[in-house]
Amino acid sequence: MFKTKSKIALVGTTLVALMVLVGCGQTAAPSTPTPTPSAATTIDKKTISAAGSTALQPLVKLAADEFMAKNAGVQVNISGGGSMTGLNNVASGAIEIGNSDVLAPDELKSQGLVDHEVCVAPFILIANKDVTIDNLTKAQAADIFTGKITNWKDVGGQDEKISIIGRAASSGTRLNVEKIVMDGQKMSDAAAAQDSTGNLLTGVGQTPGAIGYIDAAYLKDTVKALKFNGVAFSADAVTSGQYPIYSYEHMYTKGEATGTVKLFLDYINSPEFQDQNVEKSGFIPSTKMKK
């Protein structure tokens, strides 16, 4: 009987000891699941494409170069074609990002486009250097671009034919000039249509009597920048409300951005990129605007 009691006591002691050990183990090292990175914030594609606005293209290209340098093996392809081309292509799924100087029209927004605002792009009216005037009023500029005024002498300049060099109908820069400068009127059919801001700049610089419009980031000393309503372009003139020819720049995705696309958009909107690159590239941070 003594042996039986001893065995029972031994078994009981062993069970208590095991329970204590298990309990101590749970207290010292609780089981915590390891979080897994969200698919929305990790590299999921090695190649993404952005196209559209040639006004915004230099800034997006700079962001792409820096982003690729920080993410080995990732390729970001950038091309132009005009804002409406970018919007239509992202809506169809042909590209991941559509760059635009204008808001997407309702018929494209209804296809699931999501707007990512990145900065402000100012636009400048430019003329060939042989043009003797330095300023155009809004009414004068509108009459020139609609074709009502065809000679510089009618706005105080020399007796010389005005040659309009503009952009194709798909251009966001053209749409903004029509909206802001021309109050919604359409550009004259006589205007030569260039497929990029760079080509328009070259055309105005090489054509006597020419006038056009470009994104401020492209301005070179090969052309003359015109004042608008007596105000010369400057970043301060835009942010103070004195200079009205500008647009908010957009990068559209079809649906919410995820993976590599989200990481790229987050980078271009990051303080690191915005503070170092936006203003020196000829653009204005959206945060500086008085909305």
Short mmCIF file of C-alpha atoms in Angstrom, two decimals:
data_model
loop_
_atom_site.label_atom_id
_atom_site.label_comp_id
_atom_site.label_asym_id
_atom_site.label_seq_id
_atom_site.Cartn_x
_atom_site.Cartn_y
_atom_site.Cartn_z
CA MET A 1 0.00 0.00 0.00
CA PHE A 2 2.92 2.30 0.82
CA LYS A 3 4.40 1.70 -2.64
CA THR A 4 1.06 2.48 -4.28
CA LYS A 5 0.81 5.78 -2.43
CA SER A 6 4.40 6.65 -3.40
CA LYS A 7 3.66 6.01 -7.08
CA ILE A 8 0.57 8.18 -6.92
CA ALA A 9 2.52 10.97 -5.23
CA LEU A 10 5.29 10.73 -7.83
CA VAL A 11 2.85 10.89 -10.74
CA GLY A 12 1.08 13.86 -9.17
CA THR A 13 4.36 15.72 -8.63
CA THR A 14 5.41 15.07 -12.22
CA LEU A 15 2.12 16.41 -13.61
CA VAL A 16 2.37 19.55 -11.51
CA ALA A 17 5.93 20.13 -12.70
CA LEU A 18 4.91 19.71 -16.34
CA MET A 19 2.04 22.15 -15.94
CA VAL A 20 4.36 24.72 -14.34
CA LEU A 21 6.89 24.33 -17.16
CA VAL A 22 4.22 24.72 -19.84
CA GLY A 23 2.76 27.74 -18.06
CA CYS A 24 6.18 29.38 -17.71
CA GLY A 25 6.91 28.76 -21.37
CA GLN A 26 3.69 30.52 -22.46
CA THR A 27 4.39 33.48 -20.19
CA ALA A 28 7.99 33.94 -21.32
CA ALA A 29 7.42 33.53 -25.07
CA PRO A 30 3.83 34.28 -26.13
CA SER A 31 2.93 33.21 -29.64
CA THR A 32 2.66 36.32 -31.89
CA PRO A 33 1.95 35.96 -35.60
CA THR A 34 4.56 37.61 -37.84
CA PRO A 35 2.96 40.40 -39.93
CA THR A 36 3.27 39.98 -43.67
CA PRO A 37 3.86 43.02 -45.92
CA SER A 38 0.73 44.35 -47.63
CA ALA A 39 0.51 43.68 -51.36
CA ALA A 40 -0.33 47.36 -51.71
CA THR A 41 3.11 48.44 -50.54
CA THR A 42 5.51 45.90 -52.05
CA ILE A 43 7.11 45.42 -55.45
CA ASP A 44 4.73 43.24 -57.45
CA LYS A 45 5.75 44.22 -61.01
CA LYS A 46 9.22 44.65 -62.45
CA THR A 47 7.97 46.89 -65.28
CA ILE A 48 5.34 49.66 -65.22
CA SER A 49 4.46 52.25 -67.85
CA ALA A 50 3.27 55.86 -67.60
CA ALA A 51 2.25 58.00 -70.59
CA GLY A 52 0.34 61.15 -71.48
CA SER A 53 1.16 64.78 -70.67
CA THR A 54 4.42 65.99 -72.21
CA ALA A 55 4.26 69.00 -69.85
CA LEU A 56 4.54 66.68 -66.85
CA GLN A 57 6.91 64.24 -68.56
CA PRO A 58 10.24 65.77 -67.40
CA LEU A 59 9.25 65.58 -63.73
CA VAL A 60 7.89 62.03 -64.01
CA LYS A 61 11.05 60.97 -65.86
CA LEU A 62 13.21 62.38 -63.07
CA ALA A 63 11.12 60.56 -60.46
CA ALA A 64 11.35 57.33 -62.47
CA ASP A 65 15.15 57.53 -62.70
CA GLU A 66 15.48 58.04 -58.95
CA PHE A 67 12.92 55.34 -58.15
CA MET A 68 14.70 52.79 -60.36
CA ALA A 69 18.03 53.65 -58.72
CA LYS A 70 16.48 52.86 -55.34
CA ASN A 71 14.74 49.67 -56.53
CA ALA A 72 17.12 47.45 -58.50
CA GLY A 73 15.49 45.45 -61.27
CA VAL A 74 12.43 47.70 -61.59
CA GLN A 75 11.82 49.44 -64.94
CA VAL A 76 9.55 52.51 -65.23
CA ASN A 77 8.83 53.43 -68.86
CA ILE A 78 7.80 57.05 -69.53
CA SER A 79 6.33 58.41 -72.77
CA GLY A 80 4.26 61.38 -73.95
CA GLY A 81 1.41 61.54 -76.44
CA GLY A 82 -0.76 64.14 -74.72
CA SER A 83 -3.04 64.09 -71.69
CA MET A 84 -6.07 62.56 -73.39
CA THR A 85 -3.91 59.81 -74.88
CA GLY A 86 -2.64 58.99 -71.39
CA LEU A 87 -6.15 59.01 -69.92
CA ASN A 88 -7.58 56.79 -72.64
CA ASN A 89 -4.70 54.34 -72.41
CA VAL A 90 -4.87 53.95 -68.64
CA ALA A 91 -8.66 53.53 -68.83
CA SER A 92 -8.21 50.71 -71.37
CA GLY A 93 -5.58 49.00 -69.22
CA ALA A 94 -2.81 49.47 -71.79
CA ILE A 95 -0.64 51.33 -69.23
CA GLU A 96 -0.54 51.56 -65.45
CA ILE A 97 -0.41 55.38 -65.12
CA GLY A 98 -1.95 58.13 -67.26
CA ASN A 99 -0.32 61.55 -66.85
CA SER A 100 -2.64 64.48 -67.41
CA ASP A 101 -2.77 68.28 -67.25
CA VAL A 102 -6.57 68.10 -66.97
CA LEU A 103 -9.12 66.27 -64.87
CA ALA A 104 -10.40 63.07 -66.46
CA PRO A 105 -13.77 63.56 -68.16
CA ASP A 106 -16.76 61.80 -66.62
CA GLU A 107 -16.88 59.10 -69.29
CA LEU A 108 -13.36 58.01 -68.34
CA LYS A 109 -13.77 58.50 -64.58
CA SER A 110 -16.73 56.13 -64.75
CA GLN A 111 -14.29 53.42 -65.90
CA GLY A 112 -12.66 53.42 -62.48
CA LEU A 113 -9.93 56.03 -62.87
CA VAL A 114 -8.40 57.25 -59.61
CA ASP A 115 -6.69 60.66 -59.45
CA HIS A 116 -3.27 61.22 -57.86
CA GLU A 117 -2.42 64.95 -57.83
CA VAL A 118 1.33 65.55 -57.92
CA CYS A 119 2.06 69.27 -58.50
CA VAL A 120 1.13 72.42 -60.41
CA ALA A 121 2.38 73.18 -63.93
CA PRO A 122 2.44 76.83 -65.04
CA PHE A 123 2.10 77.59 -68.76
CA ILE A 124 3.61 80.49 -70.70
CA LEU A 125 2.65 82.20 -73.95
CA ILE A 126 5.76 82.43 -76.11
CA ALA A 127 6.69 84.17 -79.34
CA ASN A 128 9.52 84.19 -81.83
CA LYS A 129 12.28 86.59 -80.82
CA ASP A 130 11.58 88.86 -83.80
CA VAL A 131 8.15 89.75 -82.34
CA THR A 132 8.42 93.28 -80.91
CA ILE A 133 5.67 93.19 -78.29
CA ASP A 134 6.21 91.84 -74.75
CA ASN A 135 2.64 91.60 -73.43
CA LEU A 136 -0.78 90.37 -74.51
CA THR A 137 -4.08 91.01 -72.79
CA LYS A 138 -6.41 88.07 -72.39
CA ALA A 139 -8.69 89.45 -75.11
CA GLN A 140 -5.78 89.94 -77.54
CA ALA A 141 -4.42 86.43 -76.92
CA ALA A 142 -7.87 84.90 -77.38
CA ASP A 143 -8.40 86.77 -80.65
CA ILE A 144 -5.00 85.59 -81.94
CA PHE A 145 -5.54 81.94 -81.05
CA THR A 146 -9.05 81.88 -82.53
CA GLY A 147 -7.77 83.47 -85.75
CA LYS A 148 -9.59 86.80 -85.43
CA ILE A 149 -6.29 88.70 -85.30
CA THR A 150 -3.74 87.57 -87.87
CA ASN A 151 -1.15 90.39 -87.91
CA TRP A 152 1.04 91.62 -85.06
CA LYS A 153 0.36 95.26 -85.99
CA ASP A 154 -3.21 94.80 -84.70
CA VAL A 155 -1.89 94.32 -81.15
CA GLY A 156 0.77 97.04 -81.28
CA GLY A 157 3.56 95.13 -82.98
CA GLN A 158 5.23 95.18 -86.37
CA ASP A 159 3.46 94.56 -89.66
CA GLU A 160 4.00 90.79 -89.76
CA LYS A 161 1.77 87.77 -90.18
CA ILE A 162 1.10 85.79 -86.99
CA SER A 163 1.82 82.08 -87.26
CA ILE A 164 0.17 80.00 -84.53
CA ILE A 165 2.08 76.90 -83.50
CA GLY A 166 0.13 74.79 -81.06
CA ARG A 167 -0.50 71.25 -79.92
CA ALA A 168 -2.82 68.48 -81.09
CA ALA A 169 -6.37 68.23 -79.74
CA SER A 170 -5.26 65.49 -77.31
CA SER A 171 -2.93 67.92 -75.51
CA GLY A 172 -3.77 68.98 -71.97
CA THR A 173 -1.71 72.15 -72.41
CA ARG A 174 -3.90 73.14 -75.36
CA LEU A 175 -7.08 72.33 -73.41
CA ASN A 176 -5.90 74.54 -70.55
CA VAL A 177 -5.05 77.44 -72.87
CA GLU A 178 -8.48 77.12 -74.50
CA LYS A 179 -10.14 77.08 -71.08
CA ILE A 180 -8.14 79.79 -69.26
CA VAL A 181 -6.99 82.15 -72.03
CA MET A 182 -9.82 81.66 -74.53
CA ASP A 183 -12.78 81.11 -72.18
CA GLY A 184 -13.61 77.80 -73.81
CA GLN A 185 -13.28 78.87 -77.44
CA LYS A 186 -11.50 76.53 -79.82
CA MET A 187 -8.05 77.01 -81.29
CA SER A 188 -7.93 78.22 -84.90
CA ASP A 189 -7.77 75.52 -87.56
CA ALA A 190 -4.85 77.48 -89.03
CA ALA A 191 -2.69 76.59 -86.03
CA ALA A 192 0.08 74.12 -86.80
CA ALA A 193 -0.25 71.14 -84.42
CA GLN A 194 2.91 69.72 -82.87
CA ASP A 195 2.96 66.36 -81.09
CA SER A 196 5.04 67.51 -78.11
CA THR A 197 5.93 70.61 -76.12
CA GLY A 198 9.55 70.28 -77.22
CA ASN A 199 8.62 70.34 -80.91
CA LEU A 200 6.33 73.32 -80.33
CA LEU A 201 9.18 75.22 -78.68
CA THR A 202 11.46 74.48 -81.64
CA GLY A 203 8.78 75.52 -84.11
CA VAL A 204 8.15 78.89 -82.47
CA GLY A 205 11.89 79.54 -82.19
CA GLN A 206 12.45 78.88 -85.89
CA THR A 207 9.34 80.51 -87.41
CA PRO A 208 9.25 84.32 -87.90
CA GLY A 209 6.15 85.88 -86.35
CA ALA A 210 5.22 82.71 -84.50
CA ILE A 211 3.30 82.42 -81.24
CA GLY A 212 2.65 79.36 -79.08
CA TYR A 213 2.27 78.09 -75.53
CA ILE A 214 4.43 75.79 -73.42
CA ASP A 215 4.85 74.40 -69.95
CA ALA A 216 7.18 76.73 -68.02
CA ALA A 217 9.63 73.89 -67.39
CA TYR A 218 10.50 73.89 -71.12
CA LEU A 219 11.26 77.61 -71.48
CA LYS A 220 14.55 78.38 -73.25
CA ASP A 221 16.20 81.58 -74.46
CA THR A 222 15.46 80.58 -78.06
CA VAL A 223 11.99 82.18 -77.67
CA LYS A 224 10.44 85.19 -75.95
CA ALA A 225 8.16 84.68 -72.93
CA LEU A 226 5.18 87.05 -73.12
CA LYS A 227 3.51 88.74 -70.17
CA PHE A 228 -0.18 87.99 -69.75
CA ASN A 229 -2.40 90.92 -68.77
CA GLY A 230 0.77 92.77 -67.81
CA VAL A 231 2.03 90.07 -65.43
CA ALA A 232 5.23 88.14 -66.13
CA PHE A 233 5.27 84.48 -65.15
CA SER A 234 6.92 83.58 -61.86
CA ALA A 235 6.15 80.96 -59.24
CA ASP A 236 5.22 83.73 -56.80
CA ALA A 237 2.84 85.28 -59.34
CA VAL A 238 1.08 81.91 -59.67
CA THR A 239 0.79 81.15 -55.95
CA SER A 240 -0.38 84.70 -55.18
CA GLY A 241 -3.16 84.46 -57.77
CA GLN A 242 -1.78 87.15 -60.11
CA TYR A 243 -0.86 84.75 -62.93
CA PRO A 244 -3.75 82.46 -63.96
CA ILE A 245 -2.30 80.18 -66.65
CA TYR A 246 -1.57 76.96 -64.80
CA SER A 247 -3.04 73.55 -64.08
CA TYR A 248 -2.89 70.90 -61.39
CA GLU A 249 -1.03 67.88 -62.67
CA HIS A 250 -2.50 64.41 -62.29
CA MET A 251 -1.33 60.81 -62.51
CA TYR A 252 -4.31 58.49 -62.96
CA THR A 253 -4.55 54.79 -62.21
CA LYS A 254 -7.36 52.39 -63.02
CA GLY A 255 -8.58 51.51 -59.57
CA GLU A 256 -6.61 52.17 -56.41
CA ALA A 257 -2.85 52.00 -56.89
CA THR A 258 -1.15 48.92 -55.45
CA GLY A 259 2.27 47.30 -55.45
CA THR A 260 5.00 48.87 -57.58
CA VAL A 261 2.63 51.51 -58.97
CA LYS A 262 1.68 52.69 -55.47
CA LEU A 263 5.31 52.75 -54.37
CA PHE A 264 6.22 54.90 -57.39
CA LEU A 265 3.34 57.33 -56.82
CA ASP A 266 4.18 57.50 -53.11
CA TYR A 267 7.76 58.35 -54.05
CA ILE A 268 6.89 61.19 -56.43
CA ASN A 269 4.63 62.67 -53.74
CA SER A 270 7.11 62.12 -50.92
CA PRO A 271 8.73 65.12 -49.15
CA GLU A 272 12.11 63.71 -50.25
CA PHE A 273 11.25 64.09 -53.94
CA GLN A 274 8.90 67.09 -53.77
CA ASP A 275 11.24 69.28 -51.70
CA GLN A 276 14.32 68.54 -53.79
CA ASN A 277 12.96 68.42 -57.33
CA VAL A 278 9.57 70.01 -58.00
CA GLU A 279 10.45 73.71 -57.93
CA LYS A 280 13.88 73.38 -59.48
CA SER A 281 12.26 71.47 -62.37
CA GLY A 282 9.93 74.40 -63.14
CA PHE A 283 6.83 73.16 -61.30
CA ILE A 284 5.12 74.25 -58.09
CA PRO A 285 4.21 72.02 -55.12
CA SER A 286 0.43 71.81 -54.72
CA THR A 287 0.88 72.65 -51.03
CA LYS A 288 1.94 76.19 -51.94
CA MET A 289 -1.30 76.99 -53.76
CA LYS A 290 -4.13 78.93 -52.17
CA LYS A 291 -7.08 76.68 -52.99
#
